[in-house]
Every structure is written in structure tokens, then in C-alpha cells.
Coordinates of C-alpha atoms and ligand atoms in Angstrom, one line a residue:
M1 CA 15.7 -13.2 -21.7
T2 CA 18.0 -11.6 -19.3
T3 CA 17.8 -11.7 -15.5
E4 CA 19.0 -8.1 -15.3
Q5 CA 16.9 -5.6 -13.3
A6 CA 17.9 -2.4 -15.1
T7 CA 18.3 0.4 -12.6
S8 CA 16.6 3.8 -12.8
R9 CA 19.4 6.3 -13.0
N10 CA 21.3 4.3 -15.7
D11 CA 18.0 4.1 -17.7
T12 CA 17.4 7.8 -17.4
L13 CA 20.9 8.7 -18.5
F14 CA 20.7 6.2 -21.4
A15 CA 17.4 7.7 -22.6
R16 CA 18.8 11.2 -22.3
A17 CA 22.1 10.3 -24.0
Q18 CA 20.2 8.9 -27.0
L19 CA 18.7 12.3 -27.7
T20 CA 22.0 13.9 -28.5
T21 CA 24.4 11.0 -29.3
P22 CA 23.8 8.2 -31.8
G23 CA 22.9 5.1 -29.8
G24 CA 23.7 7.0 -26.6
V25 CA 27.4 6.1 -26.7
N26 CA 30.6 7.4 -28.2
S27 CA 32.0 3.9 -29.1
P28 CA 29.6 1.2 -30.3
V29 CA 30.4 -1.8 -28.0
R30 CA 29.5 0.3 -24.9
A31 CA 25.9 0.2 -26.0
F32 CA 25.2 -3.4 -25.0
R33 CA 23.7 -4.1 -28.4
S34 CA 25.2 -7.6 -28.5
V35 CA 23.9 -8.6 -25.0
G36 CA 20.8 -6.4 -24.7
G37 CA 19.9 -4.2 -21.7
T38 CA 20.9 -0.8 -20.4
P39 CA 24.6 0.3 -20.4
R40 CA 25.9 1.3 -17.1
F41 CA 27.0 4.9 -16.8
I42 CA 30.2 5.0 -14.7
T43 CA 30.7 7.7 -12.1
R44 CA 34.1 6.7 -10.6
A45 CA 36.6 3.9 -10.4
L46 CA 39.3 2.8 -8.0
G47 CA 41.6 -0.2 -8.2
P48 CA 39.8 -3.2 -9.6
H49 CA 36.3 -1.6 -9.2
F50 CA 34.0 0.9 -10.7
W51 CA 30.6 2.3 -9.7
D52 CA 27.6 3.1 -11.9
A53 CA 25.2 6.0 -11.7
D54 CA 23.1 4.1 -9.1
G55 CA 26.0 3.7 -6.8
K56 CA 26.3 -0.1 -7.6
R57 CA 29.9 -1.4 -7.4
Y58 CA 31.3 -3.7 -10.1
I59 CA 34.6 -5.7 -10.3
D60 CA 35.8 -4.4 -13.7
Y61 CA 37.2 -6.8 -16.2
I62 CA 37.4 -4.4 -19.2
G63 CA 39.8 -2.0 -17.7
S64 CA 38.9 0.7 -20.3
W65 CA 39.5 -2.1 -22.9
G66 CA 43.1 -2.6 -21.8
P67 CA 44.7 0.6 -20.6
A68 CA 43.9 0.2 -16.9
I69 CA 46.7 -2.3 -16.3
L70 CA 47.6 -0.6 -13.0
G71 CA 44.0 -0.5 -11.7
H72 CA 41.9 2.6 -11.7
A73 CA 43.0 6.0 -10.3
R74 CA 46.5 4.8 -9.3
P75 CA 47.8 7.7 -7.1
E76 CA 51.2 8.0 -8.9
V77 CA 49.5 8.3 -12.3
V78 CA 46.9 10.8 -11.0
S79 CA 49.6 13.0 -9.5
A80 CA 51.7 12.9 -12.7
V81 CA 48.6 14.1 -14.6
Q82 CA 47.9 16.8 -12.1
A83 CA 51.5 18.1 -12.1
A84 CA 51.6 18.1 -15.9
A85 CA 48.2 19.8 -16.2
A86 CA 49.3 22.6 -13.8
N87 CA 52.0 23.5 -16.4
G88 CA 49.6 23.9 -19.3
L89 CA 47.5 21.4 -21.2
S90 CA 48.9 21.6 -24.8
F91 CA 51.5 23.7 -26.6
G92 CA 51.7 22.6 -30.2
A93 CA 55.5 22.7 -29.7
P94 CA 57.8 19.8 -28.6
T95 CA 58.4 18.9 -24.9
E96 CA 61.0 16.8 -23.1
G97 CA 58.3 14.4 -21.9
E98 CA 57.9 13.2 -25.5
I99 CA 61.6 12.4 -25.8
E100 CA 61.5 10.4 -22.5
I101 CA 58.5 8.2 -23.5
A102 CA 60.0 7.6 -27.0
E103 CA 63.3 6.6 -25.4
E104 CA 61.5 4.3 -23.0
I105 CA 59.5 2.6 -25.8
C106 CA 62.6 2.1 -27.9
R107 CA 64.5 0.7 -24.9
L108 CA 61.7 -1.8 -24.0
L109 CA 60.9 -3.0 -27.6
P110 CA 64.2 -3.7 -29.4
S111 CA 62.4 -3.8 -32.8
I112 CA 61.6 -0.1 -32.4
E113 CA 64.5 2.3 -33.2
Q114 CA 62.3 5.3 -33.8
V115 CA 58.7 6.0 -32.8
R116 CA 56.0 8.6 -33.6
L117 CA 53.4 9.5 -31.0
V118 CA 49.7 9.8 -32.0
S119 CA 46.5 10.0 -30.0
S120 CA 44.6 6.7 -30.9
G121 CA 45.3 3.2 -31.9
T122 CA 43.3 3.9 -35.1
E123 CA 45.8 6.6 -36.0
A124 CA 48.7 4.4 -35.2
T125 CA 47.7 1.5 -37.5
M126 CA 46.4 3.9 -40.3
S127 CA 49.7 5.7 -40.3
A128 CA 51.8 2.5 -40.2
L129 CA 49.9 1.3 -43.3
R130 CA 50.6 4.5 -45.1
L131 CA 54.2 4.3 -44.2
A132 CA 54.4 0.6 -45.4
R133 CA 52.8 1.6 -48.7
G134 CA 54.9 4.7 -49.0
A135 CA 58.1 2.8 -48.3
T136 CA 57.4 -0.1 -50.7
G137 CA 55.6 1.8 -53.4
R138 CA 53.0 -1.0 -53.3
D139 CA 49.2 -0.8 -52.6
K140 CA 48.1 -4.3 -51.5
I141 CA 47.8 -5.1 -47.8
V142 CA 47.0 -8.4 -46.0
K143 CA 44.9 -8.6 -42.9
F144 CA 43.3 -11.5 -41.1
E145 CA 39.6 -12.1 -40.4
G146 CA 38.6 -11.2 -36.9
C147 CA 41.6 -8.9 -36.2
Y148 CA 40.6 -5.3 -35.5
H149 CA 43.0 -2.6 -36.3
G150 CA 40.9 0.5 -35.6
H151 CA 38.4 2.1 -38.0
A152 CA 40.5 3.4 -40.9
D153 CA 38.8 2.8 -44.3
S154 CA 41.1 0.2 -45.8
L155 CA 40.9 -1.9 -42.6
L156 CA 37.1 -2.1 -42.3
V157 CA 37.0 -5.1 -44.5
K158 CA 35.8 -8.7 -44.3
A159 CA 36.9 -11.6 -46.5
G160 CA 35.7 -11.7 -50.1
S161 CA 33.7 -14.6 -51.4
G162 CA 36.6 -16.8 -52.2
L163 CA 40.2 -17.4 -51.2
L164 CA 42.5 -14.7 -52.5
T165 CA 39.7 -12.5 -53.6
F166 CA 39.8 -9.0 -52.2
G167 CA 37.6 -7.8 -49.4
N168 CA 34.2 -6.3 -48.9
P169 CA 33.6 -3.2 -46.7
T170 CA 32.1 -3.9 -43.3
S171 CA 30.9 -0.4 -42.9
A172 CA 28.7 1.9 -45.0
G173 CA 30.7 4.8 -46.3
V174 CA 33.8 2.8 -47.2
P175 CA 34.2 2.9 -51.0
E176 CA 34.8 -0.5 -52.7
D177 CA 37.8 1.2 -54.3
F178 CA 39.5 1.6 -50.9
V179 CA 39.2 -2.0 -49.9
K180 CA 40.0 -3.6 -53.2
H181 CA 43.6 -3.5 -52.1
T182 CA 42.9 -5.4 -48.8
L183 CA 43.2 -9.1 -48.9
V184 CA 41.6 -10.8 -45.9
L185 CA 42.9 -14.3 -44.9
D186 CA 42.1 -16.7 -42.1
Y187 CA 44.0 -16.3 -38.8
N188 CA 46.5 -19.1 -38.1
D189 CA 46.2 -20.4 -41.7
V190 CA 49.8 -20.7 -42.9
A191 CA 48.9 -22.3 -46.3
Q192 CA 46.6 -19.4 -47.3
L193 CA 49.4 -16.9 -46.4
E194 CA 51.9 -18.9 -48.5
D195 CA 49.4 -19.0 -51.4
A196 CA 48.9 -15.2 -51.2
F197 CA 52.6 -14.5 -51.4
A198 CA 53.1 -17.1 -54.2
T199 CA 50.4 -15.4 -56.2
M200 CA 51.1 -11.7 -55.6
G201 CA 54.1 -11.4 -53.3
D202 CA 55.7 -8.6 -55.2
E203 CA 52.5 -6.4 -54.9
I204 CA 52.0 -6.8 -51.1
A205 CA 53.1 -3.7 -49.2
C206 CA 52.5 -5.2 -45.8
V207 CA 50.9 -7.8 -43.6
I208 CA 49.2 -6.4 -40.5
V209 CA 48.3 -8.8 -37.6
E210 CA 47.3 -8.9 -33.9
P211 CA 50.0 -11.3 -32.8
V212 CA 47.8 -12.2 -29.8
A213 CA 44.3 -11.4 -31.1
G214 CA 42.0 -9.7 -28.6
N215 CA 39.2 -8.4 -30.8
M216 CA 37.7 -11.8 -31.6
N217 CA 37.7 -12.8 -27.9
L218 CA 41.3 -13.9 -27.1
I219 CA 43.0 -16.0 -29.7
R220 CA 46.7 -16.8 -29.8
A221 CA 48.6 -16.9 -33.0
T222 CA 50.6 -20.2 -33.4
P223 CA 54.4 -19.6 -33.5
E224 CA 54.5 -21.2 -37.0
F225 CA 51.9 -18.7 -38.3
L226 CA 53.9 -15.7 -37.1
Q227 CA 57.2 -17.2 -38.2
S228 CA 56.0 -17.9 -41.7
M229 CA 54.6 -14.4 -41.9
R230 CA 58.0 -13.0 -40.9
D231 CA 59.8 -15.2 -43.4
L232 CA 57.5 -14.4 -46.3
C233 CA 57.6 -10.6 -45.7
T234 CA 61.4 -10.7 -45.6
K235 CA 61.6 -12.8 -48.7
H236 CA 59.2 -10.6 -50.7
G237 CA 60.2 -7.2 -49.4
A238 CA 56.9 -6.6 -47.6
V239 CA 56.6 -4.8 -44.3
L240 CA 55.5 -6.8 -41.3
I241 CA 53.3 -4.8 -38.9
F242 CA 52.4 -6.1 -35.5
D243 CA 49.4 -4.4 -34.2
E244 CA 50.2 -4.5 -30.5
V245 CA 47.7 -1.7 -29.5
M246 CA 46.0 -4.2 -27.2
C247 CA 48.7 -6.9 -26.5
G248 CA 51.7 -4.5 -26.2
F249 CA 52.7 -4.1 -22.5
R250 CA 49.7 -6.3 -21.7
V251 CA 50.9 -9.9 -22.4
G252 CA 54.4 -9.0 -21.1
L253 CA 56.9 -6.2 -20.9
Q254 CA 58.2 -6.9 -24.5
G255 CA 54.7 -7.5 -25.8
A256 CA 53.8 -10.4 -28.2
Q257 CA 57.0 -9.8 -30.1
G258 CA 59.0 -10.6 -27.0
M259 CA 56.9 -13.6 -26.1
Y260 CA 57.2 -15.1 -29.6
G261 CA 60.8 -13.9 -30.2
I262 CA 59.8 -12.4 -33.6
Q263 CA 60.7 -8.9 -34.7
P264 CA 58.2 -7.0 -36.9
D265 CA 59.3 -4.1 -39.1
L266 CA 56.7 -1.8 -37.6
T267 CA 54.7 -2.0 -34.4
A268 CA 51.5 -0.1 -33.5
L269 CA 51.0 0.7 -29.8
G270 CA 48.2 2.3 -27.8
K271 CA 46.0 1.5 -24.8
V272 CA 48.5 0.7 -22.0
I273 CA 51.1 3.3 -23.2
G274 CA 48.6 6.1 -22.4
G275 CA 47.7 4.7 -19.0
G276 CA 44.1 5.8 -19.6
M277 CA 44.9 8.9 -21.5
P278 CA 45.0 9.3 -25.4
V279 CA 48.5 8.2 -26.3
A280 CA 49.3 5.7 -29.1
A281 CA 52.3 5.3 -31.3
F282 CA 53.8 3.5 -34.2
G283 CA 57.5 2.8 -34.6
G284 CA 60.1 0.4 -36.0
R285 CA 63.3 0.3 -37.9
A286 CA 64.9 3.8 -38.2
E287 CA 65.4 3.4 -42.0
L288 CA 61.6 3.0 -42.4
M289 CA 60.6 5.6 -39.8
Q290 CA 62.9 8.2 -41.5
K291 CA 60.4 8.1 -44.4
M292 CA 58.0 10.1 -42.3
A293 CA 57.4 13.8 -42.6
P294 CA 59.1 16.2 -41.9
I295 CA 62.2 14.4 -43.2
G296 CA 60.5 11.9 -45.5
P297 CA 57.7 11.8 -48.1
V298 CA 55.0 10.1 -46.0
Y299 CA 52.8 12.7 -44.4
Q300 CA 51.2 12.4 -40.9
A301 CA 50.5 14.9 -38.2
G302 CA 48.4 15.7 -35.1
T303 CA 47.5 18.8 -33.1
L304 CA 47.4 16.8 -29.8
S305 CA 50.0 14.2 -30.7
G306 CA 52.4 13.7 -27.7
N307 CA 50.1 15.8 -25.5
P308 CA 52.0 16.6 -22.3
V309 CA 49.3 15.6 -19.9
A310 CA 48.6 12.3 -21.7
V311 CA 52.3 11.5 -22.0
A312 CA 52.7 12.1 -18.2
A313 CA 50.1 9.4 -17.6
G314 CA 51.7 7.1 -20.1
M315 CA 55.3 7.5 -18.9
T316 CA 54.3 6.9 -15.3
T317 CA 52.4 3.8 -16.3
L318 CA 55.4 2.5 -18.3
K319 CA 57.6 2.9 -15.2
L320 CA 55.3 1.2 -12.8
I321 CA 54.8 -1.9 -15.0
Q322 CA 58.5 -2.5 -14.7
E323 CA 58.3 -3.2 -11.0
A324 CA 59.8 -6.6 -10.2
G325 CA 57.4 -9.5 -10.6
F326 CA 54.7 -7.3 -12.2
Y327 CA 53.8 -9.6 -15.1
E328 CA 54.2 -12.8 -13.1
R329 CA 51.6 -11.5 -10.7
L330 CA 49.4 -10.2 -13.5
S331 CA 49.4 -13.6 -15.3
A332 CA 48.9 -15.5 -12.1
T333 CA 45.8 -13.4 -11.5
A334 CA 44.4 -14.0 -15.0
N335 CA 45.2 -17.7 -14.8
R336 CA 43.6 -18.1 -11.4
L337 CA 40.4 -16.4 -12.7
V338 CA 40.2 -18.6 -15.8
A339 CA 40.9 -21.8 -13.8
G340 CA 38.2 -20.8 -11.2
L341 CA 35.6 -20.0 -13.9
T342 CA 36.3 -23.2 -15.8
E343 CA 35.9 -25.3 -12.6
A344 CA 32.6 -23.5 -11.7
A345 CA 31.3 -24.1 -15.2
R346 CA 32.3 -27.8 -15.0
E347 CA 30.4 -28.2 -11.8
A348 CA 27.3 -26.9 -13.5
G349 CA 27.8 -29.1 -16.5
I350 CA 28.3 -26.2 -18.9
D351 CA 30.7 -26.4 -22.0
F352 CA 33.2 -23.7 -21.2
C353 CA 36.9 -23.1 -21.4
G354 CA 39.3 -20.2 -21.1
D355 CA 42.7 -19.0 -21.9
A356 CA 44.9 -16.2 -20.5
V357 CA 48.1 -14.5 -21.8
G358 CA 49.6 -12.0 -19.4
G359 CA 46.9 -9.7 -18.2
M360 CA 44.4 -10.7 -21.0
F361 CA 42.0 -13.6 -20.9
G362 CA 39.3 -15.3 -23.0
M363 CA 36.2 -17.1 -22.0
Y364 CA 34.6 -19.4 -24.5
F365 CA 31.2 -21.2 -24.3
S366 CA 32.6 -24.1 -26.2
K367 CA 34.5 -27.3 -25.5
E368 CA 37.8 -26.2 -27.0
V369 CA 39.7 -22.9 -27.1
P370 CA 39.2 -21.5 -30.6
G371 CA 42.0 -20.8 -33.1
S372 CA 40.2 -18.7 -35.6
Y373 CA 37.3 -16.3 -36.1
S374 CA 35.0 -19.0 -37.4
E375 CA 35.8 -21.3 -34.5
M376 CA 35.2 -18.4 -32.0
M377 CA 31.9 -17.6 -33.7
A378 CA 30.7 -21.1 -33.1
G379 CA 30.5 -20.5 -29.4
D380 CA 27.1 -20.4 -27.5
K381 CA 26.3 -16.7 -27.8
E382 CA 22.9 -17.0 -26.1
R383 CA 24.5 -18.7 -23.0
F384 CA 27.2 -16.1 -22.9
N385 CA 24.6 -13.4 -22.9
R386 CA 22.8 -15.0 -19.9
F387 CA 26.1 -15.4 -18.2
F388 CA 27.0 -11.7 -18.8
H389 CA 23.7 -10.4 -17.4
G390 CA 23.9 -12.8 -14.4
M391 CA 27.4 -11.6 -13.6
L392 CA 26.4 -8.0 -14.0
D393 CA 23.6 -8.5 -11.5
E394 CA 26.2 -10.0 -9.2
G395 CA 28.4 -6.9 -9.5
V396 CA 30.9 -8.3 -12.0
Y397 CA 31.4 -6.4 -15.3
F398 CA 32.7 -8.5 -18.2
A399 CA 32.9 -7.2 -21.7
P400 CA 29.4 -6.9 -23.1
A401 CA 29.9 -9.2 -26.1
M402 CA 31.2 -12.7 -26.6
F403 CA 33.7 -11.4 -29.2
E404 CA 35.8 -9.5 -26.7
A405 CA 38.8 -10.4 -24.5
G406 CA 38.8 -9.6 -20.8
F407 CA 41.5 -7.8 -18.8
V408 CA 42.7 -7.9 -15.3
S409 CA 44.8 -5.2 -13.5
I410 CA 47.6 -5.6 -11.0
Q411 CA 45.0 -4.5 -8.4
H412 CA 42.7 -7.5 -9.0
D413 CA 43.6 -9.2 -5.7
D414 CA 42.7 -12.6 -4.4
A415 CA 39.5 -11.2 -2.8
A416 CA 38.3 -9.8 -6.1
I417 CA 39.0 -13.0 -8.0
D418 CA 37.4 -15.2 -5.3
E419 CA 34.3 -13.0 -5.3
T420 CA 34.1 -13.3 -9.1
I421 CA 34.4 -17.1 -9.0
E422 CA 31.8 -17.4 -6.2
A423 CA 29.4 -15.3 -8.3
A424 CA 30.1 -17.3 -11.4
R425 CA 29.3 -20.5 -9.5
R426 CA 25.9 -19.1 -8.7
V427 CA 25.3 -17.8 -12.2
F428 CA 26.5 -21.0 -14.0
K429 CA 24.0 -23.0 -11.9
R430 CA 21.2 -20.7 -12.9
I431 CA 22.0 -20.9 -16.6
G432 CA 23.1 -24.5 -16.7
Ligands
PLP501 C1 41.8 -0.9 -29.7 C2 42.6 -1.3 -30.8 C3 42.8 -0.5 -31.9 C4 42.2 0.9 -32.1 O1 42.6 1.7 -31.0 P1 41.7 3.0 -30.7 O2 42.6 3.7 -29.7 O3 40.4 2.5 -30.2 O4 41.6 3.8 -32.0 C5 43.6 -1.0 -32.9 N1 44.2 -2.2 -32.9 C6 43.9 -3.0 -31.9 C7 44.6 -4.4 -31.8 C8 43.1 -2.6 -30.8 O5 42.8 -3.5 -29.8

């Protein structure tokens, strides 16, 4: 049972949306299937807040699932978008803005010498995989359970029945033949990774990983895990792909690669680099990137890739996150939130803990911070769902599933965090 009083206009819109859109939403997690209830239809957003169709205000902790690092409707970003739009929306021919954002990405992330812009994180990881396979002439890829890399066929895979067996599709419509090259291993398990390379090292095209995982709640990789991955890929001539679509420019200005001091061969980016517009990218060592069409044999293209309006939003965002003290403030905010929530849960006698890295945070209804997918899944989902709905009633919007990370923006000020913690104190008491 939830305590939520679903409100009329959201209900009406949800009923109407379901007539013409499967499940009423254009991306599954928005539908509240995991927590139950009616999704909120958003009408506008400003700073750390958004408002639903009934005019109710929420403190927003999903930030468009990561992009809204500057807070919503930041005036500098909005003006840049308006100025770009006034000059035309899309040309299908190159622009100087694309050079500028590529130069900025290469300057900020030393592992990236060349970069290709695309329109979604899915395209970025899918293309990075194709490049890794094209460059190595190998087919097999390694991914980790609980990491999400977008919805390309060979990545919609869960672990097979035994260690070192190939995966099973997690979606209808994905042929077994496509996933039979995908090996799914446990996150943070160095021994499994060593086994995989010992058995089939010369057949592995690449290892793809979220170096700070944000799609199974927030789970940090251990430094040993990433370092052994780096060493094994180098030794066996496999390509190491960091999927930093979520953690890039979110955990720090140099992303997870800067935080851990480990250089991948290729990086996938998205979310923050579009500042709320559809920009994503993949990039890495020039010698690898030169294998891309039009100069190399690996094909990839996009009508709206490097779209001038989207790039204007992204470039302005990349400039503003470089203001002095930005990431210190962002992490202090996320840490204060997690500490406050943990204290409020403790007062109510609820098993709860949290973690935060830069502007990302995790909340776990368990005694200890999880280190893998199975540990995360052991959390108290039913209690999370009651917490979620209680907070929603209080005007605080957390991700509508226990398996998702949370996000703060630079505009989540002390007032917003204090209000959240006070609300959590009331909700924890009710669900304790
Ligand atoms: C969001 C995400 C993707 C997919 O990006 P889309 O823009 O939704 O296609 C890929 N990888 C990671 C780590 C993500 O968080």
C-alpha cells in the first residue's frame, strides 16, 4: 500500500497518454511500474524544483537522470539555446560549435584525443562497441551484471547459468545469436575477470564498464577491480571502454577516470555533456578513432549528430561546471543529504545507509553499502517503495525505483536539503 493521494490532472493525463503511447511513457522507468501509482506529468522546472500538472512543487533528485547538473532552466543555457535556434535548427553540414565542444572534451579528459558526437548514450556505447570489434577483429565483449549501457542488442543481456557462460537476452526481440558473444560477469569480482581472460583473452574485443555504477543504484568500483581490468585489457590487446554517460562530468570534472587515475581506451559520454539536450559522444585514442568512417572502415552516422542547438546547451554547461569550487560544492551537497537521511532513518530505527560520489548519491534500505548487483537487490524494496511515496507526498521526487541512483544539482541549496531531511524524518517515522 502507498500513502499517495494521486491527483486528478496527472491521472487524467496518464489515462490519455496510455491511449497513444505504450504504457503512457516514452522511457520505461518514468511509468512508476516499480513503485506503483501515477507518474507525475511535469509542466515546468526551475533550479532544484519542478512542478507537476496539478501545480504541486517537488524538490527534484533525478535531474533528468543526470543532465541537470546546473539546476533547471539555468539562464545562461537557455540564452545559448535561444541564440543558436535563431540561426537555424539543423543543417546536415558541419559547424564551428562542434569543433569547440570536441576541443573542450579532449582538453578535459586526457584519455580522449578524438571524439565523435552522437545524440544519445545508447548510440555512444553501441558505436564504441562496434569500433572495439572493428579495431580488434574480435567479437566477444565483457560486461558486468547491473551495469546499463543503453539498449543496443548485444548489451541487453543478463548472466548465463554458470560462470563464463554467455548471456541470455533481457528483452524480447534480441536474437540469442546477438548475445552469444556477450559475457556477463559480476561487478567488482577480480577473480572472475582474470578467469575470463585466462580462458578466452585473445577472443575478447573489449570490456565495457560503468566505473562508478549508477544504474543499479549507486555502486562504486573498487580501485583493484578497475586496475586489473586495465592491466588485463592491455596484456591481451582488448579495448577498455569506460561508459561514463552517467558519471562523466558528474562525479568530478575528469569523470571516474580522473577520480581513479585510470585511462580507458574509449569513453562513452552523454547526459551532462548535452546539458538537457540530446548530445552524447564517444572518444579515445586517435589511432583507434581514426578507424571510424569517413577515414576508416567502421561505419557510424547521424542526421542530428552534433546538432547546433543541442551543442550550444552542452558547451555552455561544460563551461559553467568549470567555475571554481563547483564540484566541491556539489559533493558537499550530496554528502549533506546522505548524512541527514541516514541520521533520520537511524532515529526511526530503520536499516538504511547511503553513499555519494560528486553529484550522484545512493540510498540503500540495508545495513551496508552494496558492492554488487546481488547485494543491491537484497535491499528492502517494499520499504523503499513506501519511502518513495511518502516523500512524493511531501513534495520530494526521488527516482521511482530502488535500482536507481539520485542526483543533486548545484542549485540544491541548504534550504532544499534541509526541507528534504525534515520530510524524510516524518516519512521514516511513518514507515518505521
Ligand atoms: C543513461 C545511460 C546510457 C544510455 O543513454 P541514453 O541517452 O539514455 O541512450 C548508457 N550508459 C549509461 C551508464 C547510462 O547511465
